[in-house]
Coordinates of C-alpha atoms in Angstrom, one line a residue:
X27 CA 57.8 86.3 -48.9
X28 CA 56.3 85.5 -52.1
X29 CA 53.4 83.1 -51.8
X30 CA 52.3 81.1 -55.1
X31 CA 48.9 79.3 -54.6
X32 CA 47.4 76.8 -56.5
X33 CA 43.7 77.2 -57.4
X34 CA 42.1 74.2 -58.4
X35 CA 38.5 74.8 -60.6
X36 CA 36.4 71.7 -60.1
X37 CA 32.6 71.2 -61.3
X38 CA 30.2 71.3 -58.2
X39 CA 27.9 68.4 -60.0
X40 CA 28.5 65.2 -62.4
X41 CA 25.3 63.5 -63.5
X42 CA 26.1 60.3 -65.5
X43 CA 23.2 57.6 -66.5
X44 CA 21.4 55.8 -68.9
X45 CA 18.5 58.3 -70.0
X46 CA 19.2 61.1 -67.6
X47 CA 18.2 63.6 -69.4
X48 CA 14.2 63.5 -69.0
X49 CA 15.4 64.6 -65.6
X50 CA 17.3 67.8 -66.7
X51 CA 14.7 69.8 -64.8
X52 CA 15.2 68.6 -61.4
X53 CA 19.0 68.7 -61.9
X54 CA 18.4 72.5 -62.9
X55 CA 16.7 73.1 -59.6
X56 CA 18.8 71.4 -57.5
X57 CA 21.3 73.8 -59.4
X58 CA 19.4 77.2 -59.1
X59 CA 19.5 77.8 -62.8
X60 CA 17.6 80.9 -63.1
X61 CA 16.8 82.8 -66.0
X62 CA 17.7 84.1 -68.9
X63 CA 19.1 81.0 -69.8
X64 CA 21.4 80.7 -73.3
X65 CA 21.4 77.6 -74.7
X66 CA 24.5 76.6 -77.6
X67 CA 23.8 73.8 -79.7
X68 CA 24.9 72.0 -83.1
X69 CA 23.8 71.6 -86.5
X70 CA 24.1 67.4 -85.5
X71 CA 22.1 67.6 -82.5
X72 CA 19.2 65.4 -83.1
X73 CA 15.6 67.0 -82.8
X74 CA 14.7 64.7 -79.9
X75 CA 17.6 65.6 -77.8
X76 CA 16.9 69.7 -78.4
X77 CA 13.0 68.7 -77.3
X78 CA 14.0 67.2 -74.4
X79 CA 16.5 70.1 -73.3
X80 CA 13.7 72.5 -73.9
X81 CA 11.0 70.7 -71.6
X82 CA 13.5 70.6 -69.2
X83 CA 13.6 74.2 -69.4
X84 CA 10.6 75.7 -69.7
X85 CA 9.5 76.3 -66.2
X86 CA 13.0 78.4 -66.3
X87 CA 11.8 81.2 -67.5
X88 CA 13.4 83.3 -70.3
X89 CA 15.5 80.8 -72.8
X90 CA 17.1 81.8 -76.1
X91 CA 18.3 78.8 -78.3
X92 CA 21.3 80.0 -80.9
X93 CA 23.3 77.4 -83.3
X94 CA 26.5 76.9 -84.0
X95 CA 28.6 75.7 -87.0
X96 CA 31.7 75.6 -85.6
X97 CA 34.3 76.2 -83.2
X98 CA 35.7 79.5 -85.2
X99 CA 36.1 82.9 -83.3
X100 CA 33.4 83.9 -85.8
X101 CA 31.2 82.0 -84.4
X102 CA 32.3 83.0 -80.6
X103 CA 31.8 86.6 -81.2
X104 CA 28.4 86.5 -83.0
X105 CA 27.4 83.9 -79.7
X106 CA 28.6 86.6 -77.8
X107 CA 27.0 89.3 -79.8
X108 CA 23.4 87.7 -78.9
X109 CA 24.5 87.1 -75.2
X110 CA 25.2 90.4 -74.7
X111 CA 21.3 91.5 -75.8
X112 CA 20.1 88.5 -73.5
X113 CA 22.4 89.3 -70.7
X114 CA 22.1 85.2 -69.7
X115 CA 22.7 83.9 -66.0
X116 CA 23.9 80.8 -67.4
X117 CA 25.0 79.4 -70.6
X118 CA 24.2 75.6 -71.5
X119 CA 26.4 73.5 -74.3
X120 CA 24.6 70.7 -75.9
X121 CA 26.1 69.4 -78.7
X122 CA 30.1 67.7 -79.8
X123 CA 33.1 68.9 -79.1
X124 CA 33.2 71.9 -81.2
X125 CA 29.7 73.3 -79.6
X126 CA 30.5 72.9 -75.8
X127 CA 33.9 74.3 -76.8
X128 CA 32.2 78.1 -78.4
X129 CA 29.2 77.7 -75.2
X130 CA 32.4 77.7 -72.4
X131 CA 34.2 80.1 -73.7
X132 CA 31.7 82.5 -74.2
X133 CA 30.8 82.2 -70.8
X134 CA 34.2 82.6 -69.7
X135 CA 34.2 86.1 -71.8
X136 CA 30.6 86.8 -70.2
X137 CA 31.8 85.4 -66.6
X138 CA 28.6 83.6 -66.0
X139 CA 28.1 79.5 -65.1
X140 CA 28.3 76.9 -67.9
X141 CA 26.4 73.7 -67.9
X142 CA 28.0 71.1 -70.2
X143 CA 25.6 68.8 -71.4
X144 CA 27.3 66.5 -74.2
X145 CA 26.2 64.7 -77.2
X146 CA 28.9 62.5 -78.5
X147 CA 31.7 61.6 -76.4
X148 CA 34.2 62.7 -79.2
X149 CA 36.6 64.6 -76.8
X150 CA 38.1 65.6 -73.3
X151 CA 36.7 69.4 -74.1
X152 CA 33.6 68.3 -73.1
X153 CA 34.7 68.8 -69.8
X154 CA 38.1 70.8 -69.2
X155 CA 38.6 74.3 -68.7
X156 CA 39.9 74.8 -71.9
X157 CA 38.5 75.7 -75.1
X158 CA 40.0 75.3 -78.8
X159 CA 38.6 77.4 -80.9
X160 CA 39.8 78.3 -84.3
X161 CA 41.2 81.4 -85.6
X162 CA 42.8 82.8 -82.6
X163 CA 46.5 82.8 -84.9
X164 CA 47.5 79.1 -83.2
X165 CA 45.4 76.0 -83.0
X166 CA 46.4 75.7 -79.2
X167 CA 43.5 75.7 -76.4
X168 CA 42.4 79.1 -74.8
X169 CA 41.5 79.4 -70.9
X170 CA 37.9 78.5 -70.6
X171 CA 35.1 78.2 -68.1
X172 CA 35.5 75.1 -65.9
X173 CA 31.8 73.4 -66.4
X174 CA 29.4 74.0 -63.6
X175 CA 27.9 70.9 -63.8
X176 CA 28.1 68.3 -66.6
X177 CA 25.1 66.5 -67.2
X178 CA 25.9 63.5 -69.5
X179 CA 23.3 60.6 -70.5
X180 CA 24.7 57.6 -71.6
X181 CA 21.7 56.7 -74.2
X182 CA 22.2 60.2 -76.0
X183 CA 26.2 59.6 -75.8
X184 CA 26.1 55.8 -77.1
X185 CA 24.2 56.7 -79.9
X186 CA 26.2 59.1 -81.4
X187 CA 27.9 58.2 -84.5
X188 CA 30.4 55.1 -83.8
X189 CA 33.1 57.5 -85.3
X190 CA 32.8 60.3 -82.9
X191 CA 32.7 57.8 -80.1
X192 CA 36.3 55.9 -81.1
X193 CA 37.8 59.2 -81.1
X194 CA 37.2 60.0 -77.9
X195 CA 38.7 56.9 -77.2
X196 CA 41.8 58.0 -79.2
X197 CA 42.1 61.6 -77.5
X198 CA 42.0 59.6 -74.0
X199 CA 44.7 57.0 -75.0
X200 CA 46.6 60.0 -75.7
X201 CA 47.3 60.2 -72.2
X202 CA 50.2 57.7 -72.0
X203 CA 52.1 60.1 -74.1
X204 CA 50.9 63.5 -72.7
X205 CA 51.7 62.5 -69.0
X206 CA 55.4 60.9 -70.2
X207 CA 56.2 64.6 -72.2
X208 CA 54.8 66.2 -68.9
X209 CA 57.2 64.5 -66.6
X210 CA 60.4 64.6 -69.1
X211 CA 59.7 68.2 -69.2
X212 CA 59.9 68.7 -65.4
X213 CA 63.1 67.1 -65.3
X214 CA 64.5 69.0 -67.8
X215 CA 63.0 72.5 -67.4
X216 CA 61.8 72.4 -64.1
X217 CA 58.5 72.8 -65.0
X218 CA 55.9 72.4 -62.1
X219 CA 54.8 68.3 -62.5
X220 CA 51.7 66.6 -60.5
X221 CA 51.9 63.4 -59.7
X222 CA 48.1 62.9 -58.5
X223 CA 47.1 64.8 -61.8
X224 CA 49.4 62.8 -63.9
X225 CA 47.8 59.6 -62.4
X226 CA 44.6 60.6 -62.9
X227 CA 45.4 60.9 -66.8
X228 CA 46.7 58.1 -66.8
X229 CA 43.8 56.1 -65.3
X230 CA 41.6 58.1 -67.9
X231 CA 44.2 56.2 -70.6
X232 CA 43.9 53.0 -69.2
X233 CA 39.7 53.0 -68.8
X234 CA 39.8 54.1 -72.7
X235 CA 42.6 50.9 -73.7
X236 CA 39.5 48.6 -71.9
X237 CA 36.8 50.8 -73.6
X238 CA 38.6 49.2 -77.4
X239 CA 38.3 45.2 -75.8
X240 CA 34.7 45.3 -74.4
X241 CA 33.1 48.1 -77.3
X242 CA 31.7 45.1 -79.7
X243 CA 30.5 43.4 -76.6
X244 CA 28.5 46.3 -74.5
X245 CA 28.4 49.5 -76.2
X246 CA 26.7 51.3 -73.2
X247 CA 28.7 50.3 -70.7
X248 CA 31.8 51.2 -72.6
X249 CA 30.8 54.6 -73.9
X250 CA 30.6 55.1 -69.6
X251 CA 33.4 53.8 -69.2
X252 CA 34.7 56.5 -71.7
X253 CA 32.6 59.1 -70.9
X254 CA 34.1 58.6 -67.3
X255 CA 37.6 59.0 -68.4
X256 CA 36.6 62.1 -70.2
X257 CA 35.8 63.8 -67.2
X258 CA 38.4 62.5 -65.2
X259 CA 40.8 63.7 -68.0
X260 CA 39.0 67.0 -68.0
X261 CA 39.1 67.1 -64.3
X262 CA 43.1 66.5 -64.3
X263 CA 43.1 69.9 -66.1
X264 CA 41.4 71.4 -63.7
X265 CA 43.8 70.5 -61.5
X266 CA 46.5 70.7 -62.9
X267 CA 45.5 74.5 -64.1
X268 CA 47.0 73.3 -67.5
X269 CA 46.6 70.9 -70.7
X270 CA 49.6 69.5 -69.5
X271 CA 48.1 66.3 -68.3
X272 CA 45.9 65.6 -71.3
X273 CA 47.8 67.1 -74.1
X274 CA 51.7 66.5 -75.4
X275 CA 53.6 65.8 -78.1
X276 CA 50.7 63.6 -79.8
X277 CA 48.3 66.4 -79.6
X278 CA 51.1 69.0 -81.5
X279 CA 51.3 66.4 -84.4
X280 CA 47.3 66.4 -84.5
X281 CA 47.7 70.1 -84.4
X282 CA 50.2 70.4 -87.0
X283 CA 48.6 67.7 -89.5
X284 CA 45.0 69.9 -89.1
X285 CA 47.2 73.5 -89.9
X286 CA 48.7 71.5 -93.6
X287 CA 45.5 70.0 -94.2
X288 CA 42.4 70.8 -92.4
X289 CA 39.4 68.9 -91.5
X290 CA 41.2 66.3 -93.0
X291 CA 40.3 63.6 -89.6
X292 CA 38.8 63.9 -86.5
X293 CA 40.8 65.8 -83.6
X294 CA 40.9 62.0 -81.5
X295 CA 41.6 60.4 -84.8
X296 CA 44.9 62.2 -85.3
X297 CA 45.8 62.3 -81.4
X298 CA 45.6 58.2 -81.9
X299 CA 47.8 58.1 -84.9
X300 CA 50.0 60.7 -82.8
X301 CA 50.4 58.7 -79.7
X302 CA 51.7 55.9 -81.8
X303 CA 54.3 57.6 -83.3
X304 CA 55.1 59.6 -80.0
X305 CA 54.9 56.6 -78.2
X306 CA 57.7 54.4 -80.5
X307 CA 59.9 57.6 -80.1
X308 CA 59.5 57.7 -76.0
X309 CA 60.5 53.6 -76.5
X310 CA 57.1 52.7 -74.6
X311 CA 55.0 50.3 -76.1
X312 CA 53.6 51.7 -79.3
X313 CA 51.8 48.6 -80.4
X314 CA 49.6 47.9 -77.7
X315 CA 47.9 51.8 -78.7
X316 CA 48.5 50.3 -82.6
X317 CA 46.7 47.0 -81.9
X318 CA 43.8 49.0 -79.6
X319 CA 43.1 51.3 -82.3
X320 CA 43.0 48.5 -85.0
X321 CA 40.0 46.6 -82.6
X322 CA 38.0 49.3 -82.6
X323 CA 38.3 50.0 -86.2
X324 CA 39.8 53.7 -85.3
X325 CA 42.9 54.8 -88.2
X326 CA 46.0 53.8 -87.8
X327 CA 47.2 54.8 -91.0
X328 CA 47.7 57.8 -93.3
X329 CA 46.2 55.8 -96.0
X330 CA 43.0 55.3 -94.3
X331 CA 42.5 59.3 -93.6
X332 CA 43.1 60.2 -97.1
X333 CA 46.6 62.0 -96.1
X334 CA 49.1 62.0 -98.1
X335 CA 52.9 60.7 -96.7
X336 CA 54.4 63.8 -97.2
X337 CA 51.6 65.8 -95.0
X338 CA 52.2 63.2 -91.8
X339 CA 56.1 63.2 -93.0
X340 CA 56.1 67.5 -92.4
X341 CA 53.6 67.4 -89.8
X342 CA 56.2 65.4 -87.0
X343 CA 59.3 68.1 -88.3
X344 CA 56.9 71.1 -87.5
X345 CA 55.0 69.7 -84.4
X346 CA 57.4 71.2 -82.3
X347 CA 56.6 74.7 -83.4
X348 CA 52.7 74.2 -82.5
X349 CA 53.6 75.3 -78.9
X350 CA 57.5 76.3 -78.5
X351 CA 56.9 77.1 -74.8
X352 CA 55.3 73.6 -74.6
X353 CA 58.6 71.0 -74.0
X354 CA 58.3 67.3 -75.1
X355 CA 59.7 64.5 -76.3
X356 CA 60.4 66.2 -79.6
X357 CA 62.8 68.6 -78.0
X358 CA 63.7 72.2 -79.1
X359 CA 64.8 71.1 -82.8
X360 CA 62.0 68.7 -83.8
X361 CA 62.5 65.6 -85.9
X362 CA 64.3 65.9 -89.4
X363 CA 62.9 64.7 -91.9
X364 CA 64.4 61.6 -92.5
X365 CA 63.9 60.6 -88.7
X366 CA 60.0 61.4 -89.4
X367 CA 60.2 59.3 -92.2
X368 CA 61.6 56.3 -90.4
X369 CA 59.3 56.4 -87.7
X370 CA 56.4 57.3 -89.7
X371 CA 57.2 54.0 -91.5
X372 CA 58.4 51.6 -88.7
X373 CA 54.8 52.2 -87.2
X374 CA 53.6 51.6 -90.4
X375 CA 51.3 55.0 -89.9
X376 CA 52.8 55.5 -93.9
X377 CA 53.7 52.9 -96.2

């Protein structure tokens, strides 16, 4: 008899609080960080934030600081390159999406802990098992290291640029669509589905659709609001041992939109303008993500990201390339192009 397990990969600590991070040394204790330690951070990682990591550290031991640009296999393999020469016992991430992405997947290559500590709550990769790093052939998320511990201070995370912040919102209100593909898909492939995973999403979805009424109001309590659904999100993965929970058809059309024109938005920016769309085709209520969006000042057009009709317009007939194995509500044949043209225009995401 066959026997299929299920292996769920969870962090063994969350630390989440307003100016937490003049505590990072007692965490590392109470987490037996030993040396050497490897420490991955970002060109945008302010000086103050890098000072405080480092008094954290230095009763550690041996620490090597290296800086990444971006989230390119380049950069992987020459993070990798000095690893290898410092032999690390633990890798730490500081920095966006793109930094904490290149730190958990090199430790995932090197098999040694990773301690997510992030800046700007621009993402669910700041705590999933999954990395997305660029240059692999597909712009589709690699297996990863599941953080250690995540150590996330709500002063550093609310002062990060107000555009990184609404699109983590936007990746998280993604949800509504990724759990809806996940569940069609089960019915129709027979794909494994989880119903306490899928919740979870879900919940992560709803927290971020509050996160766009209270934001103008209290800007710290939201971003922990958000920065709670982020992990939770990140956590479903876990789970789940898949994207599947966070990621569906509105992530292929962010994919797809970032292969024609890259760098063109934010990766939560174009998973917002994705769930709309996905979300008018599934018949569920694509305004209310519209309308949350709007408040928060986050794009809802095509106009407003400087992309051109006809790149949104190719991007929904080829989303359903991005990941053929990957079912959703786009089906095996995609959109056509006049059907991505009408719904590209009744959400008004092109004029």
């Amino acid at each position: 008899m066959e026997i299929h397990e299920h292996i769920i990969e969870l962090p063994k600590k969350v630390y989440v609080g307003n100016g937490i991070l003049s505590k990072l040394r007692d965490y590392l204790f109470q987490l037996n960080v030993l040396e050497p330690v490897l420490v991955v951070t970002g060109p945008n990682v302010r000086k103050i934030v890098i000072d405080e990591v480092a008094k954290g550290l230095n009763e550690i031991g041996k620490i090597e600081f290296i800086e990444v640009l971006d989230s390119s296999i380049d950069e992987v393999n020459r993070v990798e390159e000095k690893a290898k020469q410092l032999n690390p016992k633990f890798v730490l991430g500081i920095g966006g999406g793109k930094t904490i992405d290149v730190a958990k997947y090199v430790a995932y290559k090197l098999n040694v802990n990773f301690i997510s500590i992030p800046t700007a709550p621009s993402h669910d990769g700041i705590t999933s098992p999954f990395a997305s790093i660029k240059g692999l052939g597909k712009p589709v998320s690699v297996k990863a290291k599941m953080p250690y511990a995540i150590i996330a201070d709500i002063n550093v995370l609310s002062s990060a640029p107000r555009r990184l912040i609404n699109s983590g919102i936007g990746d998280t209100i993604g949800k509504l669509v990724a759990v809806r593909d996940w569940k069609l898909a089960s019915k129709l492939t027979g794909e494994y589905y989880g119903d306490y995973t899928a919740s979870l999403a879900l919940l992560s979805a709803k927290h971020a659709l509050s996160c766009t009424r209270i934001i103008h109001r209290d800007l710290k309590y939201s971003v922990s609001l958000l920065t709670e659904a982020l992990i939770s999100s990140g956590v479903a993965m876990g789970m789940a041992g898949s994207t599947r929970p966070a990621s569906g058809s509105e992530h292929l059309f962010a994919h797809a939109v970032d292969l024609l024109q890259p760098n063109a938005a934010l990766h939560g920016e174009l998973v917002g303008m994705g769930s709309i769309i996905m979300a008018y085709i599934h018949g569920i209520n694509w305004r209310e993500i519209r309308n949350a969006l709007d408040r928060i000042g986050a794009p809802t057009t095509a106009k407003q990201l400087g992309i051109p009709n006809d790149v949104i317009i190719k991007a929904l007939t080829i989303a359903h390339t991005i990941r053929p194995e990957r079912y959703t509500i786009l089906g095996d044949r995609g959109l056509t192009w006049a059907s991505a043209e009408k719904v590209a225009r009744d959400t008004g995401v092109i004029e």
